[in-house]
Structures are given as C-alpha cells and as structure tokens.
C-alpha cells in the first residue's frame, strides 16, 4: 500500500511541476491513461489515481468522451478579475450595460477589465487571447456577428476546457450549445412592433430595415414578419432593407438614398432595427417632404437617448440595459462560486410610446 501511494504521489508531483513550469499549458489535452502509463512507467491504476488527485485540486478537468485537460496553473490564484468583451463601449446603449456589470462586480470586490472588438472577428480573437493570457477568472461577452458562423469557436471551447466560465449578452453563438446568456425577447418585440403599426396606426403596407450579421436583427425580423402574417398582411422582400456592421455608416449616404426611398415607397409604416436607424430614416423622410407620423409611422428598438433627440420623438421598445448588465454579472459570479452552468435569461422589452407612430380610430 505504501509503495503504491509513493508511486502515484511521485506522478502527482511530476505532473504538477509540468503544469507549473508551463510544459503543460492551460487548455492542453493530456495523453490518454495508457499513453501516460507507458511514458512514466507506472500502471494505469496509478495514473488514474494521480489524475484524480489533480482533478480534485482543480488543476485538471475531465470531459466525458473527450479526455483530460489542464484547467489552470498552480501559480494562478483567484484574483476575481472578470473580463468584459463588448463590440463597443463608448456610445449608444453600451455604457449603461457596462455600468450594470460594474455595479454588481464592485459589490463583490471583483475587478473588471474591458476589451472592445468593434464587431470584428479577428479583433475578437486577439481580445480573447489577451484575456486568457492575463488570467481572468471569467468572461462576460457580447458576441461578434452572432448571426454568422464564427471562426473563434475553437477558442471558446478552449476557455471551457480551461474552466473559465463565459456569460454572453445581447446574443450568443448557436455553435456553442449550452451557452449561458442574457438576451432580450427580440422576436416577441418585433411581433408587437408590426402589430402595433397595423392595429393602432392602421398601416396596411409595412417596410423594415434590419441588421443582417447579428442575432438581434434576425430575431426582430422574424417577429416583424410573424406579426404581419398574423394580421393577414403581405410580406414583400423588396420592402425589407438589410445592412451589416461594415456598411451601416454608408446606408444613408447620397448614393443609397434613392434605393432606400424606392424600397420603402408606398409603405405607411416602417420597423427599424434600432433608434440610430430610425433617427436617420425620419430625417430622410422629412427631407423628402414625407411627414412622420402622418404619412409614415416609424417604430424601433432600444429606447436610447437618440429616440428623444430625433426631430420626431421615436416610439421604441425599451432595452433593459442596466438590468442586462446586472444579470450577466450575477450569473458569472454564480458560475465561479458553484462551478456549474446557470439558467439563461430572456428579458422583456417594454414599449415607450412617443410621437413617431400615429393613432387612428379603427372601425
């Protein structure tokens, strides 16, 4: 018994030193028990005992059907540092989301470190790798172009293998089943938007402007089309304008204005992806002597400050910005404490009615 104990203790110390020295990096997959047995000259039973001890210490993590991975280094104590990765942080709704995250983390004496991707997958890869190298304990992430296949999925899987929990907000990657996320109920809000235009404003020809490369845009469009079909209105592709992160700034450039006006010609109601788009659309309509909301009603999402600054204040669904940040922070802290996934959250968006949607008496 003593001889057996000495053997697996030797192997435990050997593997621990390799992890501490960096010979085995966080996220690396270890050889199989048979291969380790041959490499170190111990029985498979001794190898299994050693791996079990290192797993209890939190240095290794076993994935059923996949193998054993290095979870963290010996010299990496918990610093309670949470990485927050967002597409943007300085404008629109993002500062309020970050404030909600920071409020909860500071109450638990956790430090926050920020990374910005500008919605570019190559930048996202660099930011994630930098977060890993800096030794963050967990990550709160706004995914990049969440409606598209993401080449960084292997890096996210590496984070999971390392035991670094992630919570997504605003969207998530469907390629990562079991993701923990906090999102808004965009589909239901899109449905309510089109039904409001039809039932309250009496619109009979709806158009839409939606973002093509993120999950929110797809979900809002899905709800928009669902609401139209429920009310018996025809959905026409030529009345829906799609744009991406790359061409948002040029969407309302002079060379595109005739295309936009042609696509929305005849529409008496328009659902916009967000307040930024709605604001620019209202200015374009007014410049072309099309009155909002008398001739065209406009509705959007987020209820940001822009919706109040618009020449016609925009009826908009309220994005629960601070609440979203708080929920995401609470979930990452729970996951760090328990070591287990927690349920995701879908937050409702309340309508904030202003002046951009007309009200008529329907028979």
GROMACS .gro file of C-alpha atoms in nm:
model
  363
    1UNK     CA    1   0.000   0.000   0.000
    2UNK     CA    2   0.279   0.243   0.096
    3UNK     CA    3   0.467   0.158  -0.223
    4UNK     CA    4   0.154   0.222  -0.434
    5UNK     CA    5   0.095   0.552  -0.255
    6UNK     CA    6   0.452   0.658  -0.318
    7UNK     CA    7   0.417   0.582  -0.688
    8UNK     CA    8   0.108   0.793  -0.752
    9UNK     CA    9   0.248   1.070  -0.527
   10UNK     CA   10   0.557   1.080  -0.748
   11UNK     CA   11   0.339   1.105  -1.057
   12UNK     CA   12   0.117   1.373  -0.898
   13UNK     CA   13   0.425   1.584  -0.818
   14UNK     CA   14   0.571   1.528  -1.164
   15UNK     CA   15   0.253   1.637  -1.343
   16UNK     CA   16   0.204   1.928  -1.105
   17UNK     CA   17   0.557   2.054  -1.181
   18UNK     CA   18   0.496   2.024  -1.556
   19UNK     CA   19   0.180   2.234  -1.522
   20UNK     CA   20   0.354   2.492  -1.304
   21UNK     CA   21   0.653   2.519  -1.540
   22UNK     CA   22   0.432   2.568  -1.844
   23UNK     CA   23   0.523   2.239  -2.007
   24UNK     CA   24   0.150   2.172  -1.994
   25UNK     CA   25  -0.043   2.487  -2.086
   26UNK     CA   26  -0.398   2.572  -1.969
   27UNK     CA   27  -0.638   2.410  -2.212
   28UNK     CA   28  -0.390   2.144  -2.328
   29UNK     CA   29  -0.526   1.794  -2.359
   30UNK     CA   30  -0.328   1.529  -2.171
   31UNK     CA   31  -0.232   1.197  -2.323
   32UNK     CA   32  -0.459   0.901  -2.251
   33UNK     CA   33  -0.414   0.693  -1.935
   34UNK     CA   34  -0.249   0.417  -2.140
   35UNK     CA   35  -0.007   0.665  -2.302
   36UNK     CA   36   0.081   0.824  -1.967
   37UNK     CA   37   0.136   0.476  -1.822
   38UNK     CA   38   0.387   0.400  -2.097
   39UNK     CA   39   0.553   0.743  -2.076
   40UNK     CA   40   0.614   0.739  -1.699
   41UNK     CA   41   0.640   0.364  -1.637
   42UNK     CA   42   0.351   0.338  -1.392
   43UNK     CA   43   0.044   0.115  -1.404
   44UNK     CA   44  -0.279   0.250  -1.546
   45UNK     CA   45  -0.434   0.231  -1.197
   46UNK     CA   46  -0.155   0.452  -1.057
   47UNK     CA   47  -0.205   0.701  -1.342
   48UNK     CA   48  -0.579   0.711  -1.276
   49UNK     CA   49  -0.520   0.779  -0.904
   50UNK     CA   50  -0.280   1.063  -0.983
   51UNK     CA   51  -0.517   1.224  -1.233
   52UNK     CA   52  -0.799   1.200  -0.980
   53UNK     CA   53  -0.598   1.391  -0.719
   54UNK     CA   54  -0.502   1.665  -0.965
   55UNK     CA   55  -0.866   1.691  -1.072
   56UNK     CA   56  -0.970   1.738  -0.708
   57UNK     CA   57  -0.711   2.013  -0.677
   58UNK     CA   58  -0.867   2.186  -0.977
   59UNK     CA   59  -0.558   2.155  -1.194
   60UNK     CA   60  -0.720   1.912  -1.437
   61UNK     CA   61  -1.071   1.880  -1.573
   62UNK     CA   62  -1.213   1.565  -1.731
   63UNK     CA   63  -1.460   1.589  -2.020
   64UNK     CA   64  -1.664   1.276  -2.078
   65UNK     CA   65  -1.597   1.136  -2.423
   66UNK     CA   66  -1.323   1.393  -2.485
   67UNK     CA   67  -1.036   1.341  -2.239
   68UNK     CA   68  -0.847   1.520  -1.961
   69UNK     CA   69  -0.738   1.884  -1.990
   70UNK     CA   70  -0.524   2.128  -1.795
   71UNK     CA   71  -0.763   2.367  -1.619
   72UNK     CA   72  -0.531   2.622  -1.459
   73UNK     CA   73  -0.173   2.667  -1.340
   74UNK     CA   74  -0.054   2.607  -0.985
   75UNK     CA   75   0.059   2.967  -0.956
   76UNK     CA   76  -0.269   3.118  -1.073
   77UNK     CA   77  -0.466   3.213  -0.760
   78UNK     CA   78  -0.813   3.358  -0.799
   79UNK     CA   79  -0.785   3.731  -0.845
   80UNK     CA   80  -1.157   3.782  -0.903
   81UNK     CA   81  -1.088   3.954  -1.230
   82UNK     CA   82  -1.374   3.945  -1.480
   83UNK     CA   83  -1.311   4.023  -1.844
   84UNK     CA   84  -1.588   4.210  -2.026
   85UNK     CA   85  -1.575   4.188  -2.405
   86UNK     CA   86  -1.813   4.417  -2.597
   87UNK     CA   87  -1.848   4.525  -2.958
   88UNK     CA   88  -1.848   4.891  -2.850
   89UNK     CA   89  -1.837   5.059  -2.508
   90UNK     CA   90  -1.833   5.436  -2.557
   91UNK     CA   91  -2.168   5.512  -2.718
   92UNK     CA   92  -2.532   5.420  -2.765
   93UNK     CA   93  -2.662   5.169  -2.503
   94UNK     CA   94  -2.328   5.013  -2.410
   95UNK     CA   95  -2.212   5.244  -2.128
   96UNK     CA   96  -2.529   5.164  -1.931
   97UNK     CA   97  -2.483   4.788  -1.978
   98UNK     CA   98  -2.123   4.818  -1.858
   99UNK     CA   99  -2.239   5.024  -1.561
  100UNK     CA  100  -2.480   4.747  -1.460
  101UNK     CA  101  -2.200   4.489  -1.478
  102UNK     CA  102  -1.957   4.706  -1.282
  103UNK     CA  103  -2.215   4.780  -1.013
  104UNK     CA  104  -2.258   4.411  -0.927
  105UNK     CA  105  -1.891   4.315  -0.959
  106UNK     CA  106  -1.775   4.600  -0.736
  107UNK     CA  107  -2.016   4.487  -0.462
  108UNK     CA  108  -1.834   4.152  -0.465
  109UNK     CA  109  -1.487   4.315  -0.473
  110UNK     CA  110  -1.417   4.193  -0.826
  111UNK     CA  111  -1.205   4.380  -1.075
  112UNK     CA  112  -1.328   4.444  -1.429
  113UNK     CA  113  -1.109   4.453  -1.738
  114UNK     CA  114  -1.254   4.570  -2.070
  115UNK     CA  115  -1.195   4.459  -2.427
  116UNK     CA  116  -1.355   4.601  -2.744
  117UNK     CA  117  -1.396   4.406  -3.070
  118UNK     CA  118  -1.571   4.668  -3.290
  119UNK     CA  119  -1.766   4.366  -3.415
  120UNK     CA  120  -1.461   4.221  -3.596
  121UNK     CA  121  -1.387   3.850  -3.554
  122UNK     CA  122  -1.010   3.898  -3.588
  123UNK     CA  123  -1.015   4.158  -3.309
  124UNK     CA  124  -1.235   3.929  -3.100
  125UNK     CA  125  -0.972   3.655  -3.128
  126UNK     CA  126  -0.697   3.892  -3.013
  127UNK     CA  127  -0.905   4.022  -2.721
  128UNK     CA  128  -0.999   3.672  -2.603
  129UNK     CA  129  -0.637   3.553  -2.620
  130UNK     CA  130  -0.525   3.862  -2.429
  131UNK     CA  131  -0.788   3.790  -2.161
  132UNK     CA  132  -0.667   3.429  -2.132
  133UNK     CA  133  -0.304   3.542  -2.105
  134UNK     CA  134  -0.391   3.794  -1.833
  135UNK     CA  135  -0.551   3.520  -1.621
  136UNK     CA  136  -0.913   3.634  -1.596
  137UNK     CA  137  -1.141   3.419  -1.381
  138UNK     CA  138  -1.449   3.459  -1.601
  139UNK     CA  139  -1.575   3.641  -1.909
  140UNK     CA  140  -1.887   3.841  -1.991
  141UNK     CA  141  -1.906   3.864  -2.369
  142UNK     CA  142  -2.109   4.037  -2.636
  143UNK     CA  143  -2.054   3.806  -2.931
  144UNK     CA  144  -1.926   3.933  -3.264
  145UNK     CA  145  -2.160   3.897  -3.565
  146UNK     CA  146  -2.368   3.638  -3.381
  147UNK     CA  147  -2.585   3.559  -3.685
  148UNK     CA  148  -2.284   3.431  -3.880
  149UNK     CA  149  -2.053   3.128  -3.839
  150UNK     CA  150  -1.768   3.229  -3.609
  151UNK     CA  151  -1.409   3.113  -3.667
  152UNK     CA  152  -1.329   3.171  -3.298
  153UNK     CA  153  -1.548   2.885  -3.173
  154UNK     CA  154  -1.239   2.666  -3.102
  155UNK     CA  155  -1.108   2.942  -2.875
  156UNK     CA  156  -1.436   2.946  -2.684
  157UNK     CA  157  -1.413   2.570  -2.644
  158UNK     CA  158  -1.061   2.615  -2.510
  159UNK     CA  159  -1.198   2.856  -2.249
  160UNK     CA  160  -1.448   2.590  -2.143
  161UNK     CA  161  -1.175   2.329  -2.118
  162UNK     CA  162  -0.972   2.566  -1.903
  163UNK     CA  163  -1.263   2.605  -1.665
  164UNK     CA  164  -1.313   2.975  -1.743
  165UNK     CA  165  -1.690   3.039  -1.742
  166UNK     CA  166  -1.848   3.267  -2.002
  167UNK     CA  167  -2.177   3.456  -1.999
  168UNK     CA  168  -2.297   3.612  -2.325
  169UNK     CA  169  -2.517   3.920  -2.354
  170UNK     CA  170  -2.727   4.065  -2.638
  171UNK     CA  171  -2.666   3.747  -2.838
  172UNK     CA  172  -2.478   3.417  -2.832
  173UNK     CA  173  -2.332   3.158  -3.068
  174UNK     CA  174  -2.563   2.873  -3.166
  175UNK     CA  175  -2.247   2.676  -3.243
  176UNK     CA  176  -2.189   2.658  -2.865
  177UNK     CA  177  -2.475   2.450  -2.727
  178UNK     CA  178  -2.532   2.503  -2.358
  179UNK     CA  179  -2.415   2.866  -2.363
  180UNK     CA  180  -2.527   3.084  -2.073
  181UNK     CA  181  -2.668   3.415  -2.195
  182UNK     CA  182  -2.877   3.721  -2.116
  183UNK     CA  183  -3.074   3.849  -2.414
  184UNK     CA  184  -3.386   4.050  -2.489
  185UNK     CA  185  -3.703   3.894  -2.628
  186UNK     CA  186  -3.638   4.040  -2.972
  187UNK     CA  187  -3.876   3.812  -3.163
  188UNK     CA  188  -4.175   3.900  -2.946
  189UNK     CA  189  -4.086   4.270  -2.958
  190UNK     CA  190  -4.063   4.257  -3.338
  191UNK     CA  191  -4.403   4.089  -3.349
  192UNK     CA  192  -4.553   4.356  -3.124
  193UNK     CA  193  -4.395   4.631  -3.336
  194UNK     CA  194  -4.562   4.522  -3.660
  195UNK     CA  195  -4.895   4.452  -3.490
  196UNK     CA  196  -4.888   4.797  -3.327
  197UNK     CA  197  -4.840   4.963  -3.666
  198UNK     CA  198  -5.124   4.760  -3.814
  199UNK     CA  199  -5.373   4.767  -3.528
  200UNK     CA  200  -5.310   5.109  -3.374
  201UNK     CA  201  -5.176   5.316  -3.663
  202UNK     CA  202  -5.390   5.147  -3.929
  203UNK     CA  203  -5.091   5.070  -4.151
  204UNK     CA  204  -5.154   4.843  -4.448
  205UNK     CA  205  -4.812   4.835  -4.612
  206UNK     CA  206  -4.512   4.775  -4.387
  207UNK     CA  207  -4.143   4.801  -4.461
  208UNK     CA  208  -3.843   4.723  -4.244
  209UNK     CA  209  -3.472   4.794  -4.201
  210UNK     CA  210  -3.278   4.519  -4.019
  211UNK     CA  211  -2.919   4.427  -3.938
  212UNK     CA  212  -2.804   4.110  -4.112
  213UNK     CA  213  -2.499   3.997  -3.915
  214UNK     CA  214  -2.627   3.973  -3.560
  215UNK     CA  215  -2.886   3.755  -3.388
  216UNK     CA  216  -3.094   4.052  -3.274
  217UNK     CA  217  -3.154   4.164  -3.631
  218UNK     CA  218  -3.272   3.819  -3.737
  219UNK     CA  219  -3.497   3.777  -3.434
  220UNK     CA  220  -3.655   4.122  -3.476
  221UNK     CA  221  -3.719   4.048  -3.843
  222UNK     CA  222  -3.870   3.708  -3.754
  223UNK     CA  223  -4.112   3.876  -3.514
  224UNK     CA  224  -4.188   4.154  -3.763
  225UNK     CA  225  -4.284   3.902  -4.031
  226UNK     CA  226  -4.481   3.688  -3.785
  227UNK     CA  227  -4.691   3.985  -3.675
  228UNK     CA  228  -4.770   4.078  -4.034
  229UNK     CA  229  -4.882   3.727  -4.121
  230UNK     CA  230  -5.098   3.707  -3.808
  231UNK     CA  231  -5.276   4.023  -3.925
  232UNK     CA  232  -5.315   3.896  -4.281
  233UNK     CA  233  -5.074   4.143  -4.441
  234UNK     CA  234  -4.846   4.054  -4.730
  235UNK     CA  235  -4.473   4.037  -4.654
  236UNK     CA  236  -4.267   4.153  -4.951
  237UNK     CA  237  -3.890   4.106  -4.965
  238UNK     CA  238  -3.841   4.420  -5.174
  239UNK     CA  239  -3.974   4.629  -4.884
  240UNK     CA  240  -3.715   4.495  -4.638
  241UNK     CA  241  -3.368   4.656  -4.634
  242UNK     CA  242  -3.078   4.465  -4.481
  243UNK     CA  243  -2.746   4.614  -4.376
  244UNK     CA  244  -2.436   4.487  -4.196
  245UNK     CA  245  -2.186   4.629  -3.948
  246UNK     CA  246  -1.950   4.704  -4.236
  247UNK     CA  247  -2.196   4.917  -4.436
  248UNK     CA  248  -2.406   5.080  -4.164
  249UNK     CA  249  -2.228   5.413  -4.196
  250UNK     CA  250  -2.293   5.421  -4.572
  251UNK     CA  251  -2.656   5.307  -4.556
  252UNK     CA  252  -2.781   5.666  -4.568
  253UNK     CA  253  -2.510   5.801  -4.800
  254UNK     CA  254  -2.633   6.001  -5.100
  255UNK     CA  255  -2.574   5.718  -5.346
  256UNK     CA  256  -2.800   5.487  -5.143
  257UNK     CA  257  -3.087   5.725  -5.075
  258UNK     CA  258  -3.273   5.652  -5.397
  259UNK     CA  259  -3.254   5.277  -5.321
  260UNK     CA  260  -3.392   5.329  -4.970
  261UNK     CA  261  -3.675   5.553  -5.087
  262UNK     CA  262  -3.761   5.311  -5.367
  263UNK     CA  263  -3.765   5.013  -5.129
  264UNK     CA  264  -3.994   5.192  -4.883
  265UNK     CA  265  -4.210   5.365  -5.144
  266UNK     CA  266  -4.576   5.319  -5.063
  267UNK     CA  267  -4.508   5.199  -4.709
  268UNK     CA  268  -4.715   5.368  -4.440
  269UNK     CA  269  -4.523   5.204  -4.156
  270UNK     CA  270  -4.157   5.105  -4.103
  271UNK     CA  271  -3.997   4.890  -3.834
  272UNK     CA  272  -3.631   4.985  -3.778
  273UNK     CA  273  -3.359   4.769  -3.622
  274UNK     CA  274  -3.272   5.037  -3.365
  275UNK     CA  275  -3.304   5.405  -3.279
  276UNK     CA  276  -2.993   5.503  -3.475
  277UNK     CA  277  -3.151   5.374  -3.796
  278UNK     CA  278  -3.494   5.518  -3.712
  279UNK     CA  279  -3.343   5.863  -3.648
  280UNK     CA  280  -3.170   5.866  -3.987
  281UNK     CA  281  -3.482   5.736  -4.163
  282UNK     CA  282  -3.701   6.008  -4.011
  283UNK     CA  283  -3.456   6.275  -4.128
  284UNK     CA  284  -3.454   6.125  -4.479
  285UNK     CA  285  -3.834   6.113  -4.496
  286UNK     CA  286  -3.870   6.471  -4.374
  287UNK     CA  287  -3.610   6.592  -4.627
  288UNK     CA  288  -3.828   6.434  -4.898
  289UNK     CA  289  -4.143   6.600  -4.763
  290UNK     CA  290  -4.284   6.279  -4.621
  291UNK     CA  291  -4.445   6.357  -4.286
  292UNK     CA  292  -4.381   6.136  -3.980
  293UNK     CA  293  -4.613   6.005  -3.845
  294UNK     CA  294  -4.894   6.147  -4.060
  295UNK     CA  295  -4.783   5.967  -4.378
  296UNK     CA  296  -4.537   5.711  -4.240
  297UNK     CA  297  -4.525   5.573  -3.886
  298UNK     CA  298  -4.183   5.464  -3.757
  299UNK     CA  299  -4.107   5.232  -3.466
  300UNK     CA  300  -3.776   5.097  -3.340
  301UNK     CA  301  -3.589   4.931  -3.054
  302UNK     CA  302  -3.366   5.026  -2.756
  303UNK     CA  303  -3.534   5.349  -2.638
  304UNK     CA  304  -3.194   5.517  -2.630
  305UNK     CA  305  -3.128   5.889  -2.587
  306UNK     CA  306  -3.137   5.918  -2.966
  307UNK     CA  307  -3.509   5.840  -2.961
  308UNK     CA  308  -3.564   6.162  -2.762
  309UNK     CA  309  -3.330   6.378  -2.973
  310UNK     CA  310  -3.500   6.288  -3.301
  311UNK     CA  311  -3.695   6.566  -3.480
  312UNK     CA  312  -3.996   6.342  -3.416
  313UNK     CA  313  -3.950   6.155  -3.088
  314UNK     CA  314  -3.933   5.785  -3.168
  315UNK     CA  315  -4.170   5.521  -3.033
  316UNK     CA  316  -3.928   5.250  -2.925
  317UNK     CA  317  -3.906   4.928  -2.724
  318UNK     CA  318  -3.702   4.984  -2.410
  319UNK     CA  319  -3.380   4.783  -2.391
  320UNK     CA  320  -3.329   4.683  -2.023
  321UNK     CA  321  -2.968   4.794  -2.043
  322UNK     CA  322  -2.866   4.818  -1.679
  323UNK     CA  323  -3.070   4.511  -1.586
  324UNK     CA  324  -2.896   4.311  -1.858
  325UNK     CA  325  -2.553   4.405  -1.722
  326UNK     CA  326  -2.657   4.319  -1.368
  327UNK     CA  327  -2.798   3.980  -1.471
  328UNK     CA  328  -2.482   3.893  -1.664
  329UNK     CA  329  -2.258   3.983  -1.369
  330UNK     CA  330  -2.471   3.788  -1.124
  331UNK     CA  331  -2.457   3.479  -1.346
  332UNK     CA  332  -2.078   3.486  -1.386
  333UNK     CA  333  -2.036   3.516  -1.008
  334UNK     CA  334  -2.273   3.223  -0.952
  335UNK     CA  335  -2.080   3.010  -1.200
  336UNK     CA  336  -1.748   3.096  -1.035
  337UNK     CA  337  -1.889   3.009  -0.695
  338UNK     CA  338  -2.058   2.679  -0.788
  339UNK     CA  339  -1.853   2.561  -1.086
  340UNK     CA  340  -2.176   2.486  -1.273
  341UNK     CA  341  -2.375   2.647  -1.550
  342UNK     CA  342  -2.677   2.857  -1.452
  343UNK     CA  343  -3.001   2.917  -1.645
  344UNK     CA  344  -3.001   3.178  -1.919
  345UNK     CA  345  -3.231   3.482  -1.909
  346UNK     CA  346  -3.458   3.638  -2.170
  347UNK     CA  347  -3.562   3.992  -2.075
  348UNK     CA  348  -3.880   4.155  -2.198
  349UNK     CA  349  -3.877   4.495  -2.370
  350UNK     CA  350  -4.148   4.739  -2.268
  351UNK     CA  351  -4.287   4.979  -2.528
  352UNK     CA  352  -4.218   5.350  -2.479
  353UNK     CA  353  -4.472   5.537  -2.690
  354UNK     CA  354  -4.373   5.879  -2.822
  355UNK     CA  355  -4.464   6.070  -3.139
  356UNK     CA  356  -4.346   5.865  -3.439
  357UNK     CA  357  -4.649   5.633  -3.458
  358UNK     CA  358  -4.987   5.783  -3.538
  359UNK     CA  359  -5.306   5.676  -3.366
  360UNK     CA  360  -5.629   5.638  -3.563
  361UNK     CA  361  -5.976   5.520  -3.483
  362UNK     CA  362  -6.025   5.180  -3.646
  363UNK     CA  363  -6.377   5.067  -3.735
   0.00000   0.00000   0.00000
